[in-house]
Amino acid sequence: SEQVFCRSFGAENIAGKDVSIDAKQKSDGIGIKTFTGGPLQKIAEFNKVSKYPFSNDNDKAIKQVCKYRNYRIANDVKQYDVSNLTYHLIIRKNTNEIFICETGLDQIELSKIKKLNSRTNHILKFTDGIHNYSFNRTKSTLYMKFNKLNILDKYLFNFDNSDIDYLKDHLIDKPRNREVNEKVILPLFSERKKKVVEKSGLNQWRAEGRPRH
């Protein structure tokens, strides 16, 4: 979905990096989400224990994940020189309806955090009055409920064989132009000994070889 968005709108694809946005277009930083089903979706992972430690106290852990999230967003704004942050969403319903929506990619309001009820101890639910969040302590993963959306467009779509053929012809079987390299370069320099070894590699006419029976 990130590649399709970036190709369609001429945006820079930065998905896959440890950042909060997936694409950049001028001063806009865009998080791209494509999903079906419920509105609760993953927005960040904090798996590195040394970098993102969490307290055993749930209230402290909520504040910690909020601070980590806000720090990452602030760092992305500075690193990629963006000022407007938005989530761009493509949501498919079971009725074959597709909704194109947007919502804010906001920092969490630390002063307005309110803990919500949760059935399990490892799932911490909270809100800042703008968005509802859920933090899975076991997976060190933060989720956000995408239920406050600005619907830009919606339409019915039926996926059939012609669509599969198009994807197959244009994406899977599309030939790639590759230049044929007729030269082969074999290294003579030994990284281990920091020199060109006299009796090894292509210098086989000098090599004595190993003992044979």
PDB file of C-alpha atoms in Angstrom:
ATOM      1  CA  SER A   1       0.000   0.000   0.000  1.00  0.00           C
ATOM      2  CA  GLU A   2       2.911   2.345   0.732  1.00  0.00           C
ATOM      3  CA  GLN A   3       4.386   1.791  -2.725  1.00  0.00           C
ATOM      4  CA  VAL A   4       1.045   2.368  -4.447  1.00  0.00           C
ATOM      5  CA  PHE A   5       0.483   5.590  -2.511  1.00  0.00           C
ATOM      6  CA  CYS A   6       3.971   6.924  -3.189  1.00  0.00           C
ATOM      7  CA  ARG A   7       3.835   6.095  -6.901  1.00  0.00           C
ATOM      8  CA  SER A   8       0.375   7.660  -7.234  1.00  0.00           C
ATOM      9  CA  PHE A   9       1.177  10.923  -5.458  1.00  0.00           C
ATOM     10  CA  GLY A  10       4.911  11.237  -6.081  1.00  0.00           C
ATOM     11  CA  ALA A  11       5.759  10.889  -2.395  1.00  0.00           C
ATOM     12  CA  GLU A  12       8.998   9.630  -0.882  1.00  0.00           C
ATOM     13  CA  ASN A  13       8.660   6.110   0.480  1.00  0.00           C
ATOM     14  CA  ILE A  14      10.254   5.772   3.926  1.00  0.00           C
ATOM     15  CA  ALA A  15       8.214   2.791   5.105  1.00  0.00           C
ATOM     16  CA  GLY A  16      10.111  -0.007   6.788  1.00  0.00           C
ATOM     17  CA  LYS A  17      12.308   2.305   8.804  1.00  0.00           C
ATOM     18  CA  ASP A  18      11.918   2.679  12.561  1.00  0.00           C
ATOM     19  CA  VAL A  19       9.794   5.812  12.155  1.00  0.00           C
ATOM     20  CA  SER A  20       6.187   6.836  12.732  1.00  0.00           C
ATOM     21  CA  ILE A  21       5.465   7.899   9.137  1.00  0.00           C
ATOM     22  CA  ASP A  22       5.520   5.888   5.916  1.00  0.00           C
ATOM     23  CA  ALA A  23       5.742   8.604   3.292  1.00  0.00           C
ATOM     24  CA  LYS A  24       6.840  12.202   2.860  1.00  0.00           C
ATOM     25  CA  GLN A  25       5.481  14.718   0.401  1.00  0.00           C
ATOM     26  CA  LYS A  26       6.931  18.207   0.766  1.00  0.00           C
ATOM     27  CA  SER A  27       6.079  19.244   4.342  1.00  0.00           C
ATOM     28  CA  ASP A  28       3.554  16.433   4.868  1.00  0.00           C
ATOM     29  CA  GLY A  29       4.404  13.305   6.819  1.00  0.00           C
ATOM     30  CA  ILE A  30       1.924  10.516   6.109  1.00  0.00           C
ATOM     31  CA  GLY A  31       1.227   7.297   7.957  1.00  0.00           C
ATOM     32  CA  ILE A  32      -0.443   4.774   5.638  1.00  0.00           C
ATOM     33  CA  LYS A  33      -2.859   2.136   6.888  1.00  0.00           C
ATOM     34  CA  THR A  34      -4.797  -0.434   4.868  1.00  0.00           C
ATOM     35  CA  PHE A  35      -6.976  -2.828   6.800  1.00  0.00           C
ATOM     36  CA  THR A  36     -10.233  -4.726   7.158  1.00  0.00           C
ATOM     37  CA  GLY A  37     -12.089  -5.572  10.319  1.00  0.00           C
ATOM     38  CA  GLY A  38     -11.915  -3.675  13.595  1.00  0.00           C
ATOM     39  CA  PRO A  39     -10.629  -0.132  14.093  1.00  0.00           C
ATOM     40  CA  LEU A  40      -7.878  -1.080  16.594  1.00  0.00           C
ATOM     41  CA  GLN A  41      -4.629  -1.087  14.601  1.00  0.00           C
ATOM     42  CA  LYS A  42      -0.924  -1.242  15.408  1.00  0.00           C
ATOM     43  CA  ILE A  43       0.888   2.092  15.225  1.00  0.00           C
ATOM     44  CA  ALA A  44       4.245   1.467  16.941  1.00  0.00           C
ATOM     45  CA  GLU A  45       6.544  -1.198  18.342  1.00  0.00           C
ATOM     46  CA  PHE A  46       9.050  -0.742  21.154  1.00  0.00           C
ATOM     47  CA  ASN A  47      10.808  -4.107  21.215  1.00  0.00           C
ATOM     48  CA  LYS A  48      14.332  -3.023  22.154  1.00  0.00           C
ATOM     49  CA  VAL A  49      14.397  -3.479  25.915  1.00  0.00           C
ATOM     50  CA  SER A  50      17.634  -1.540  26.346  1.00  0.00           C
ATOM     51  CA  LYS A  51      16.228   1.442  24.447  1.00  0.00           C
ATOM     52  CA  TYR A  52      12.624   1.214  25.643  1.00  0.00           C
ATOM     53  CA  PRO A  53      12.476  -0.139  29.213  1.00  0.00           C
ATOM     54  CA  PHE A  54       9.072  -0.454  30.862  1.00  0.00           C
ATOM     55  CA  SER A  55       8.145  -0.385  34.523  1.00  0.00           C
ATOM     56  CA  ASN A  56       6.208  -3.249  36.113  1.00  0.00           C
ATOM     57  CA  ASP A  57       3.790  -0.621  37.383  1.00  0.00           C
ATOM     58  CA  ASN A  58       1.002  -0.235  34.811  1.00  0.00           C
ATOM     59  CA  ASP A  59       0.444   3.484  35.369  1.00  0.00           C
ATOM     60  CA  LYS A  60       4.131   4.203  34.901  1.00  0.00           C
ATOM     61  CA  ALA A  61       4.266   1.940  31.837  1.00  0.00           C
ATOM     62  CA  ILE A  62       1.445   3.936  30.204  1.00  0.00           C
ATOM     63  CA  LYS A  63       3.333   7.184  30.699  1.00  0.00           C
ATOM     64  CA  GLN A  64       6.518   5.593  29.389  1.00  0.00           C
ATOM     65  CA  VAL A  65       4.960   4.319  26.151  1.00  0.00           C
ATOM     66  CA  CYS A  66       3.370   7.740  25.604  1.00  0.00           C
ATOM     67  CA  LYS A  67       6.730   9.457  26.027  1.00  0.00           C
ATOM     68  CA  TYR A  68       8.423   6.972  23.658  1.00  0.00           C
ATOM     69  CA  ARG A  69       5.717   7.531  21.069  1.00  0.00           C
ATOM     70  CA  ASN A  70       5.908  11.320  21.345  1.00  0.00           C
ATOM     71  CA  TYR A  71       9.702  11.290  21.174  1.00  0.00           C
ATOM     72  CA  ARG A  72       9.622   9.207  18.006  1.00  0.00           C
ATOM     73  CA  ILE A  73       7.109  11.532  16.341  1.00  0.00           C
ATOM     74  CA  ALA A  74       9.070  14.640  17.339  1.00  0.00           C
ATOM     75  CA  ASN A  75      12.280  13.084  16.064  1.00  0.00           C
ATOM     76  CA  ASP A  76      10.661  12.195  12.723  1.00  0.00           C
ATOM     77  CA  VAL A  77       9.366  15.750  12.307  1.00  0.00           C
ATOM     78  CA  LYS A  78      12.876  17.075  12.792  1.00  0.00           C
ATOM     79  CA  GLN A  79      14.690  14.409  10.746  1.00  0.00           C
ATOM     80  CA  TYR A  80      12.392  14.554   7.705  1.00  0.00           C
ATOM     81  CA  ASP A  81      11.553  18.273   7.961  1.00  0.00           C
ATOM     82  CA  VAL A  82       7.778  17.817   7.994  1.00  0.00           C
ATOM     83  CA  SER A  83       5.173  19.860   9.825  1.00  0.00           C
ATOM     84  CA  ASN A  84       1.824  18.291   8.932  1.00  0.00           C
ATOM     85  CA  LEU A  85       1.266  14.712  10.108  1.00  0.00           C
ATOM     86  CA  THR A  86      -1.696  12.681   8.890  1.00  0.00           C
ATOM     87  CA  TYR A  87      -2.865   9.091   8.767  1.00  0.00           C
ATOM     88  CA  HIS A  88      -4.134   8.089   5.312  1.00  0.00           C
ATOM     89  CA  LEU A  89      -6.443   5.088   5.603  1.00  0.00           C
ATOM     90  CA  ILE A  90      -7.973   2.639   3.150  1.00  0.00           C
ATOM     91  CA  ILE A  91     -10.550   0.528   4.955  1.00  0.00           C
ATOM     92  CA  ARG A  92     -12.400  -2.354   3.322  1.00  0.00           C
ATOM     93  CA  LYS A  93     -15.665  -3.543   4.816  1.00  0.00           C
ATOM     94  CA  ASN A  94     -17.217  -6.985   4.376  1.00  0.00           C
ATOM     95  CA  THR A  95     -19.861  -5.388   2.168  1.00  0.00           C
ATOM     96  CA  ASN A  96     -17.132  -4.685  -0.457  1.00  0.00           C
ATOM     97  CA  GLU A  97     -17.282  -1.021   0.467  1.00  0.00           C
ATOM     98  CA  ILE A  98     -13.929   0.760   0.464  1.00  0.00           C
ATOM     99  CA  PHE A  99     -13.521   3.908   2.514  1.00  0.00           C
ATOM    100  CA  ILE A 100     -10.713   6.409   1.969  1.00  0.00           C
ATOM    101  CA  CYS A 101     -10.215   8.345   5.169  1.00  0.00           C
ATOM    102  CA  GLU A 102      -7.828  10.571   7.044  1.00  0.00           C
ATOM    103  CA  THR A 103      -7.224  11.308  10.698  1.00  0.00           C
ATOM    104  CA  GLY A 104      -4.607  13.056  12.763  1.00  0.00           C
ATOM    105  CA  LEU A 105      -1.231  11.496  13.464  1.00  0.00           C
ATOM    106  CA  ASP A 106      -0.954  13.229  16.791  1.00  0.00           C
ATOM    107  CA  GLN A 107       1.346  13.200  19.755  1.00  0.00           C
ATOM    108  CA  ILE A 108      -0.328  11.853  22.880  1.00  0.00           C
ATOM    109  CA  GLU A 109      -1.519  14.517  25.329  1.00  0.00           C
ATOM    110  CA  LEU A 110       0.394  13.445  28.441  1.00  0.00           C
ATOM    111  CA  SER A 111      -1.487  15.777  30.782  1.00  0.00           C
ATOM    112  CA  LYS A 112      -4.865  14.363  29.704  1.00  0.00           C
ATOM    113  CA  ILE A 113      -4.178  10.630  29.923  1.00  0.00           C
ATOM    114  CA  LYS A 114      -6.987   8.632  31.475  1.00  0.00           C
ATOM    115  CA  LYS A 115      -6.683   4.918  32.117  1.00  0.00           C
ATOM    116  CA  LEU A 116      -9.513   2.752  30.759  1.00  0.00           C
ATOM    117  CA  ASN A 117     -10.791  -0.603  31.982  1.00  0.00           C
ATOM    118  CA  SER A 118      -9.134  -3.719  30.570  1.00  0.00           C
ATOM    119  CA  ARG A 119      -9.964  -7.405  30.967  1.00  0.00           C
ATOM    120  CA  THR A 120      -6.333  -8.529  31.098  1.00  0.00           C
ATOM    121  CA  ASN A 121      -3.362  -7.179  33.020  1.00  0.00           C
ATOM    122  CA  HIS A 122      -0.960  -7.198  30.041  1.00  0.00           C
ATOM    123  CA  ILE A 123      -3.271  -5.007  27.925  1.00  0.00           C
ATOM    124  CA  LEU A 124      -3.223  -1.382  29.078  1.00  0.00           C
ATOM    125  CA  LYS A 125      -6.014   0.773  27.671  1.00  0.00           C
ATOM    126  CA  PHE A 126      -6.062   4.560  27.928  1.00  0.00           C
ATOM    127  CA  THR A 127      -7.178   7.742  26.213  1.00  0.00           C
ATOM    128  CA  ASP A 128      -5.959  11.309  25.956  1.00  0.00           C
ATOM    129  CA  GLY A 129      -9.376  12.655  24.984  1.00  0.00           C
ATOM    130  CA  ILE A 130      -8.466  12.669  21.289  1.00  0.00           C
ATOM    131  CA  HIS A 131      -7.690   9.013  20.521  1.00  0.00           C
ATOM    132  CA  ASN A 132      -8.088   5.739  22.357  1.00  0.00           C
ATOM    133  CA  TYR A 133      -4.986   3.572  22.729  1.00  0.00           C
ATOM    134  CA  SER A 134      -4.108   0.052  23.781  1.00  0.00           C
ATOM    135  CA  PHE A 135      -0.628  -1.070  24.823  1.00  0.00           C
ATOM    136  CA  ASN A 136       0.225  -4.766  24.726  1.00  0.00           C
ATOM    137  CA  ARG A 137       2.945  -5.250  27.333  1.00  0.00           C
ATOM    138  CA  THR A 138       3.784  -8.767  26.090  1.00  0.00           C
ATOM    139  CA  LYS A 139       4.468  -7.600  22.528  1.00  0.00           C
ATOM    140  CA  SER A 140       5.647  -4.077  23.489  1.00  0.00           C
ATOM    141  CA  THR A 141       3.231  -2.836  20.825  1.00  0.00           C
ATOM    142  CA  LEU A 142       1.044   0.246  20.831  1.00  0.00           C
ATOM    143  CA  TYR A 143      -2.345   0.249  19.084  1.00  0.00           C
ATOM    144  CA  MET A 144      -4.721   3.073  18.265  1.00  0.00           C
ATOM    145  CA  LYS A 145      -8.459   2.904  17.623  1.00  0.00           C
ATOM    146  CA  PHE A 146      -9.217   4.522  14.269  1.00  0.00           C
ATOM    147  CA  ASN A 147     -12.825   5.528  14.904  1.00  0.00           C
ATOM    148  CA  LYS A 148     -12.649   9.322  14.546  1.00  0.00           C
ATOM    149  CA  LEU A 149     -12.199   9.591  10.807  1.00  0.00           C
ATOM    150  CA  ASN A 150     -12.679  12.152   8.089  1.00  0.00           C
ATOM    151  CA  ILE A 151     -14.195  10.161   5.205  1.00  0.00           C
ATOM    152  CA  LEU A 152     -12.865  11.531   1.914  1.00  0.00           C
ATOM    153  CA  ASP A 153     -14.503   9.035  -0.430  1.00  0.00           C
ATOM    154  CA  LYS A 154     -16.184   5.640  -0.522  1.00  0.00           C
ATOM    155  CA  TYR A 155     -17.157   3.214  -3.252  1.00  0.00           C
ATOM    156  CA  LEU A 156     -18.169  -0.393  -3.937  1.00  0.00           C
ATOM    157  CA  PHE A 157     -15.558  -2.712  -5.364  1.00  0.00           C
ATOM    158  CA  ASN A 158     -15.816  -6.290  -6.605  1.00  0.00           C
ATOM    159  CA  PHE A 159     -12.507  -8.096  -7.008  1.00  0.00           C
ATOM    160  CA  ASP A 160     -12.621 -10.459 -10.006  1.00  0.00           C
ATOM    161  CA  ASN A 161     -10.309 -12.414 -12.294  1.00  0.00           C
ATOM    162  CA  SER A 162      -9.475  -9.423 -14.488  1.00  0.00           C
ATOM    163  CA  ASP A 163      -7.975  -7.665 -11.472  1.00  0.00           C
ATOM    164  CA  ILE A 164      -5.847 -10.712 -10.663  1.00  0.00           C
ATOM    165  CA  ASP A 165      -4.652 -10.884 -14.292  1.00  0.00           C
ATOM    166  CA  TYR A 166      -3.721  -7.192 -14.199  1.00  0.00           C
ATOM    167  CA  LEU A 167      -1.682  -7.603 -11.026  1.00  0.00           C
ATOM    168  CA  LYS A 168      -0.013 -10.704 -12.428  1.00  0.00           C
ATOM    169  CA  ASP A 169       0.896  -9.037 -15.742  1.00  0.00           C
ATOM    170  CA  HIS A 170       2.045  -5.709 -14.322  1.00  0.00           C
ATOM    171  CA  LEU A 171       3.589  -6.675 -11.012  1.00  0.00           C
ATOM    172  CA  ILE A 172       4.501 -10.361 -10.841  1.00  0.00           C
ATOM    173  CA  ASP A 173       5.522 -11.174 -14.429  1.00  0.00           C
ATOM    174  CA  LYS A 174       6.719  -7.706 -15.411  1.00  0.00           C
ATOM    175  CA  PRO A 175      10.196  -8.054 -16.952  1.00  0.00           C
ATOM    176  CA  ARG A 176      12.964  -6.136 -15.286  1.00  0.00           C
ATOM    177  CA  ASN A 177      15.669  -4.467 -17.289  1.00  0.00           C
ATOM    178  CA  ARG A 178      18.987  -5.713 -16.052  1.00  0.00           C
ATOM    179  CA  GLU A 179      22.320  -5.026 -17.652  1.00  0.00           C
ATOM    180  CA  VAL A 180      24.419  -8.095 -18.287  1.00  0.00           C
ATOM    181  CA  ASN A 181      27.780  -7.856 -16.619  1.00  0.00           C
ATOM    182  CA  GLU A 182      30.296  -9.891 -18.633  1.00  0.00           C
ATOM    183  CA  LYS A 183      33.143  -9.262 -16.195  1.00  0.00           C
ATOM    184  CA  VAL A 184      33.855 -11.194 -13.026  1.00  0.00           C
ATOM    185  CA  ILE A 185      36.083  -9.674 -10.367  1.00  0.00           C
ATOM    186  CA  LEU A 186      37.634 -12.069  -7.870  1.00  0.00           C
ATOM    187  CA  PRO A 187      39.419 -10.592  -4.861  1.00  0.00           C
ATOM    188  CA  LEU A 188      43.089 -11.427  -4.324  1.00  0.00           C
ATOM    189  CA  PHE A 189      43.442  -9.328  -1.202  1.00  0.00           C
ATOM    190  CA  SER A 190      43.074 -11.258   2.058  1.00  0.00           C
ATOM    191  CA  GLU A 191      41.105  -9.345   4.686  1.00  0.00           C
ATOM    192  CA  ARG A 192      42.418 -11.708   7.364  1.00  0.00           C
ATOM    193  CA  LYS A 193      46.102 -11.252   6.523  1.00  0.00           C
ATOM    194  CA  LYS A 194      45.756  -7.718   5.131  1.00  0.00           C
ATOM    195  CA  LYS A 195      47.752  -8.476   1.981  1.00  0.00           C
ATOM    196  CA  VAL A 196      47.701 -10.383  -1.325  1.00  0.00           C
ATOM    197  CA  VAL A 197      48.645 -13.896  -0.270  1.00  0.00           C
ATOM    198  CA  GLU A 198      51.297 -15.501  -2.473  1.00  0.00           C
ATOM    199  CA  LYS A 199      49.856 -19.017  -2.651  1.00  0.00           C
ATOM    200  CA  SER A 200      46.079 -18.756  -2.658  1.00  0.00           C
ATOM    201  CA  GLY A 201      43.112 -17.609  -4.728  1.00  0.00           C
ATOM    202  CA  LEU A 202      43.979 -17.027  -8.406  1.00  0.00           C
ATOM    203  CA  ASN A 203      47.674 -17.524  -7.670  1.00  0.00           C
ATOM    204  CA  GLN A 204      47.110 -21.266  -7.973  1.00  0.00           C
ATOM    205  CA  TRP A 205      50.195 -21.785 -10.125  1.00  0.00           C
ATOM    206  CA  ARG A 206      52.165 -20.792  -7.008  1.00  0.00           C
ATOM    207  CA  ALA A 207      50.068 -22.825  -4.601  1.00  0.00           C
ATOM    208  CA  GLU A 208      51.518 -25.941  -3.096  1.00  0.00           C
ATOM    209  CA  GLY A 209      48.125 -27.434  -2.238  1.00  0.00           C
ATOM    210  CA  ARG A 210      47.280 -29.627   0.730  1.00  0.00           C
ATOM    211  CA  PRO A 211      48.911 -33.035   1.302  1.00  0.00           C
ATOM    212  CA  ARG A 212      47.310 -35.811  -0.798  1.00  0.00           C
ATOM    213  CA  HIS A 213      47.141 -39.555  -0.219  1.00  0.00           C
TER     214      HIS A 213
END
